Tab-separated table of C-alpha atoms in Angstrom:
chain	number	residue	atom	x	y	z
A	1	MET	CA	-0.036	-0.126	0.020
A	2	GLU	CA	2.952	2.357	1.188
A	3	PHE	CA	4.200	1.941	-2.888
A	4	VAL	CA	0.649	2.526	-4.110
A	5	HIS	CA	0.208	5.785	-1.948
A	6	THR	CA	3.607	6.614	-3.513
A	7	GLY	CA	2.770	6.540	-6.832
A	8	MET	CA	-0.573	7.982	-6.473
A	9	ASP	CA	0.843	11.146	-5.193
A	10	LEU	CA	3.747	11.428	-7.881
A	11	ILE	CA	0.818	10.837	-10.676
A	12	ILE	CA	-1.084	13.771	-8.878
A	13	GLY	CA	1.799	16.283	-8.471
A	14	PHE	CA	2.859	15.371	-12.197
A	15	ILE	CA	-0.577	16.154	-13.572
A	16	GLY	CA	-0.550	19.224	-11.197
A	17	LEU	CA	2.610	20.328	-12.696
A	18	PHE	CA	1.747	19.897	-15.983
A	19	PHE	CA	-1.460	21.858	-15.823
A	20	LEU	CA	0.535	24.733	-13.921
A	21	THR	CA	3.365	25.049	-16.557
A	22	ARG	CA	0.778	24.840	-19.484
A	23	MET	CA	-1.567	27.865	-17.695
A	24	LEU	CA	2.134	29.754	-17.263
A	25	GLY	CA	3.091	29.657	-20.714
A	26	LYS	CA	6.350	28.594	-22.728
A	27	THR	CA	8.315	31.520	-21.706
A	28	GLN	CA	8.670	29.444	-18.332
A	29	ILE	CA	10.711	26.978	-20.163
A	30	THR	CA	12.478	28.619	-22.886
A	31	GLN	CA	13.018	32.110	-21.509
A	32	ILE	CA	13.893	30.900	-17.877
A	33	THR	CA	14.776	33.926	-16.105
A	34	THR	CA	16.450	33.473	-12.265
A	35	PHE	CA	13.434	33.963	-10.387
A	36	ASP	CA	11.700	31.017	-12.999
A	37	PHE	CA	14.620	28.638	-12.018
A	38	ILE	CA	13.797	29.352	-8.425
A	39	SER	CA	10.345	28.945	-9.095
A	40	ALA	CA	10.996	25.500	-10.510
A	41	LEU	CA	12.937	24.467	-7.544
A	42	VAL	CA	10.504	25.295	-5.067
A	43	LEU	CA	8.131	23.550	-6.980
A	44	GLY	CA	9.833	20.423	-7.213
A	45	GLU	CA	10.755	20.815	-3.540
A	46	LEU	CA	6.946	21.351	-2.581
A	47	VAL	CA	5.993	18.139	-4.791
A	48	GLY	CA	8.847	15.935	-3.357
A	49	ASN	CA	8.309	16.832	0.156
A	50	ALA	CA	4.725	15.881	-0.293
A	51	VAL	CA	5.365	12.265	-2.163
A	52	PHE	CA	7.782	11.131	0.820
A	53	ASP	CA	6.016	12.911	3.803
A	54	ASP	CA	2.846	9.845	4.994
A	55	ASP	CA	1.506	12.853	6.800
A	56	THR	CA	1.141	14.936	3.298
A	57	GLY	CA	-2.086	14.119	1.446
A	58	ILE	CA	-3.157	14.417	-2.557
A	59	LEU	CA	-5.085	17.551	-1.793
A	60	LYS	CA	-1.887	19.030	0.228
A	61	ILE	CA	0.003	18.370	-2.989
A	62	LEU	CA	-2.518	20.320	-5.152
A	63	PHE	CA	-3.130	23.021	-2.610
A	64	ALA	CA	0.476	24.046	-2.620
A	65	ILE	CA	0.988	23.731	-6.378
A	66	ALA	CA	-1.759	25.985	-6.545
A	67	VAL	CA	-0.889	28.800	-4.591
A	68	TRP	CA	2.380	28.746	-5.674
A	69	GLY	CA	1.193	28.736	-9.243
A	70	VAL	CA	-1.206	31.847	-8.451
A	71	LEU	CA	1.714	33.784	-6.819
A	72	ILE	CA	3.772	33.365	-10.547
A	73	TYR	CA	0.826	34.151	-12.612
A	74	LEU	CA	0.088	37.250	-10.292
A	75	LEU	CA	3.678	38.190	-10.948
A	76	GLU	CA	2.969	37.803	-14.837
A	77	ILE	CA	0.119	39.823	-15.118
A	78	ILE	CA	1.584	42.624	-12.787
A	79	THR	CA	4.598	42.853	-15.462
A	80	GLN	CA	2.228	42.702	-18.366
A	81	LYS	CA	-0.312	45.510	-16.877
A	82	TRP	CA	2.537	48.044	-15.347
A	83	LYS	CA	5.327	48.455	-17.349
A	84	LYS	CA	7.139	50.422	-14.826
A	85	THR	CA	7.266	47.090	-12.903
A	86	ARG	CA	9.169	45.181	-15.606
A	87	ALA	CA	12.837	46.126	-14.821
A	88	PHE	CA	12.631	45.615	-11.170
A	89	LEU	CA	10.517	42.395	-11.140
A	90	GLU	CA	12.387	40.821	-14.390
A	91	GLY	CA	15.562	42.937	-14.550
A	92	ARG	CA	16.629	44.618	-17.862
A	93	PRO	CA	18.972	43.718	-20.877
A	94	THR	CA	22.579	44.983	-20.148
A	95	ILE	CA	24.764	46.391	-22.970
A	96	VAL	CA	27.946	44.385	-21.928
A	97	ILE	CA	30.117	45.536	-25.106
A	98	HIS	CA	29.455	48.945	-26.878
A	99	ARG	CA	30.856	49.647	-30.076
A	100	GLY	CA	33.571	47.365	-29.562
A	101	GLU	CA	34.437	48.222	-26.026
A	102	ILE	CA	34.154	46.084	-23.065
A	103	ASN	CA	31.898	47.924	-20.657
A	104	ARG	CA	33.496	47.160	-17.166
A	105	GLU	CA	31.140	48.757	-15.248
A	106	ALA	CA	28.008	46.564	-16.545
A	107	LEU	CA	30.193	44.003	-16.427
A	108	LYS	CA	30.600	44.411	-12.793
A	109	LYS	CA	26.953	44.781	-11.939
A	110	SER	CA	26.193	41.867	-13.831
A	111	LYS	CA	28.558	39.877	-11.811
A	112	LEU	CA	30.380	38.820	-14.674
A	113	ASP	CA	33.939	38.745	-15.938
A	114	ILE	CA	35.816	38.405	-18.449
A	115	ASN	CA	36.452	34.817	-19.032
A	116	GLN	CA	32.510	34.109	-18.872
A	117	LEU	CA	31.751	37.121	-21.152
A	118	GLN	CA	34.362	35.297	-23.589
A	119	HIS	CA	32.511	31.836	-22.762
A	120	LEU	CA	29.141	33.588	-23.587
A	121	LEU	CA	30.610	35.060	-26.849
A	122	ARG	CA	31.652	31.877	-28.257
A	123	ALA	CA	28.655	29.995	-27.933
A	124	LYS	CA	27.203	32.482	-30.290
A	125	GLY	CA	30.173	31.955	-32.435
A	126	ALA	CA	32.704	34.879	-31.767
A	127	PHE	CA	35.902	33.571	-30.494
A	128	SER	CA	37.495	36.638	-30.367
A	129	ILE	CA	36.002	39.711	-28.731
A	130	ARG	CA	37.312	42.310	-31.702
A	131	GLU	CA	34.635	40.275	-34.027
A	132	VAL	CA	31.829	42.029	-31.888
A	133	ALA	CA	30.467	45.621	-32.080
A	134	TYR	CA	27.404	44.868	-29.351
A	135	ALA	CA	26.823	42.185	-27.201
A	136	VAL	CA	23.519	42.512	-24.831
A	137	LEU	CA	23.383	40.344	-21.803
A	138	GLU	CA	19.717	39.293	-21.360
A	139	THR	CA	17.602	38.785	-18.222
A	140	ASP	CA	17.680	34.976	-18.590
A	141	GLY	CA	21.671	35.155	-18.590
A	142	THR	CA	22.107	34.555	-22.585
A	143	ILE	CA	24.018	36.927	-24.426
A	144	ASN	CA	23.073	38.207	-27.804
A	145	LEU	CA	25.480	39.975	-30.232
A	146	LEU	CA	26.071	42.177	-33.065
A	147	LYS	CA	29.141	41.442	-35.138
A	148	LYS	CA	31.348	43.844	-36.691
A	149	GLN	CA	30.525	44.301	-40.669
A	150	GLN	CA	33.894	42.506	-41.555
A	151	PHE	CA	33.300	39.589	-39.569
A	152	GLU	CA	29.911	38.952	-40.641
A	153	SER	CA	29.359	35.846	-42.605
A	154	PRO	CA	30.172	35.611	-45.794
A	155	THR	CA	32.637	38.498	-45.047
A	156	LYS	CA	32.401	41.389	-46.974
A	157	SER	CA	36.263	41.441	-47.240
A	158	ASP	CA	35.880	38.165	-49.085
A	159	PHE	CA	34.017	40.174	-51.660
A	160	ASN	CA	36.212	43.357	-51.488
A	161	LEU	CA	33.036	45.444	-50.687
A	162	PRO	CA	32.965	48.430	-48.616
A	163	ILE	CA	33.045	47.873	-45.154
A	164	GLU	CA	30.480	50.310	-43.039
A	165	SER	CA	30.294	50.622	-39.055
A	166	ALA	CA	28.033	48.599	-37.522
A	167	VAL	CA	24.858	50.035	-35.920
A	168	LEU	CA	22.390	49.188	-33.455
A	169	PRO	CA	18.645	49.689	-33.465
A	170	PHE	CA	17.072	51.795	-31.022
A	171	THR	CA	13.827	50.722	-29.646
A	172	MET	CA	11.721	53.934	-29.160
A	173	ILE	CA	8.316	52.425	-28.407
A	174	ILE	CA	7.086	49.127	-26.699
A	175	ASP	CA	2.997	48.600	-25.944
A	176	GLY	CA	2.184	52.230	-26.596
A	177	GLU	CA	5.091	53.855	-24.104
A	178	VAL	CA	7.929	55.940	-25.700
A	179	LEU	CA	11.432	55.377	-24.356
A	180	LEU	CA	12.580	59.002	-24.254
A	181	ASP	CA	16.224	57.787	-23.275
A	182	ASN	CA	16.606	55.941	-26.589
A	183	VAL	CA	14.926	58.435	-28.326
A	184	HIS	CA	17.464	61.208	-27.209
A	185	GLU	CA	20.542	58.370	-27.613
A	186	ALA	CA	19.722	57.843	-31.205
A	187	GLY	CA	20.044	61.413	-31.308
A	188	PHE	CA	16.263	63.030	-31.742
A	189	SER	CA	13.926	64.613	-29.833
A	190	GLU	CA	10.260	63.912	-28.797
A	191	GLU	CA	9.037	66.382	-31.072
A	192	TRP	CA	10.996	64.586	-33.962
A	193	LEU	CA	9.344	61.313	-33.136
A	194	LYS	CA	5.768	62.889	-32.898
A	195	ASN	CA	6.182	64.317	-36.223
A	196	GLU	CA	7.625	60.842	-37.684
A	197	LEU	CA	4.375	59.148	-36.066
A	198	ALA	CA	2.043	62.267	-37.365
A	199	SER	CA	3.127	61.593	-40.893
A	200	ARG	CA	1.877	58.169	-40.972
A	201	SER	CA	-1.415	59.585	-39.439
A	202	ILE	CA	-0.741	58.133	-35.757
A	203	THR	CA	-2.073	60.816	-33.547
A	204	GLY	CA	-0.088	59.087	-30.108
A	205	TYR	CA	1.863	56.564	-28.802
A	206	ARG	CA	-0.738	54.387	-27.489
A	207	GLU	CA	-1.616	53.259	-31.028
A	208	VAL	CA	1.938	51.802	-31.575
A	209	LEU	CA	2.812	48.330	-30.744
A	210	TYR	CA	6.551	48.923	-31.536
A	211	ALA	CA	8.808	51.372	-33.246
A	212	GLU	CA	12.626	51.141	-33.576
A	213	TRP	CA	15.067	53.270	-35.212
A	214	LEU	CA	18.144	51.833	-37.309
A	215	GLU	CA	20.643	54.400	-39.177
A	216	GLY	CA	19.998	53.953	-42.622
A	217	ASP	CA	16.545	52.371	-42.948
A	218	GLY	CA	14.904	54.692	-40.991
A	219	LEU	CA	12.068	54.211	-38.471
A	220	PHE	CA	10.457	51.008	-38.468
A	221	LEU	CA	6.963	50.786	-36.651
A	222	GLN	CA	3.871	48.355	-36.148
A	223	LYS	CA	0.339	49.479	-34.828
A	224	PHE	CA	-1.697	47.747	-32.747
A	225	LYS	CA	-4.777	45.337	-34.098
A	226	PRO	CA	-7.743	46.366	-34.063
A	227	THR	CA	-9.936	44.297	-31.838
A	228	SER	CA	-12.555	42.247	-33.493
């Protein structure tokens, strides 16, 4: 009977965790952050203790999973509804290489050393820091990079083409909210951005889902789709 009880607890715990994962969405697996990792450990610990504790029944297993799931779900709702909470609750990407130069202060704040940075760059196919124009440390601990033009594949040097400076796109609007720091860093003013939107018959930021500026290509934007 003891084996049967343990087996039933495992099955119930498995089903509960499965439905919780489905409810919370795929980002819990594919884009796991530090908090998501801790959440997974806590959930595993809750189910593990419940399975091997004779005083804990199936209802307690489901209750523990449900409460923890609700807390995580509420956190996701908060970050979706109130954009200003995202930086605090989820963190924000950090530029660790800017225009080919290592940002040492950014590395220190991210608790990252040069060897770890090199490891992350090699995982992205950049075996020398001199190949990288920009590198961004994402909130999930991965790194994304933009190589210098001469090191792109196929390289322009192979075809004797003129080599241009690498440029980084500036995100200017997300979810209807303007990012003025990025607008100013790109060398523009808010008045310029408003004029650009007006030229496309857009009266306010709330109409724009996403907008970014890329030197040479100009302003790209996507409006919110009307709800049916």
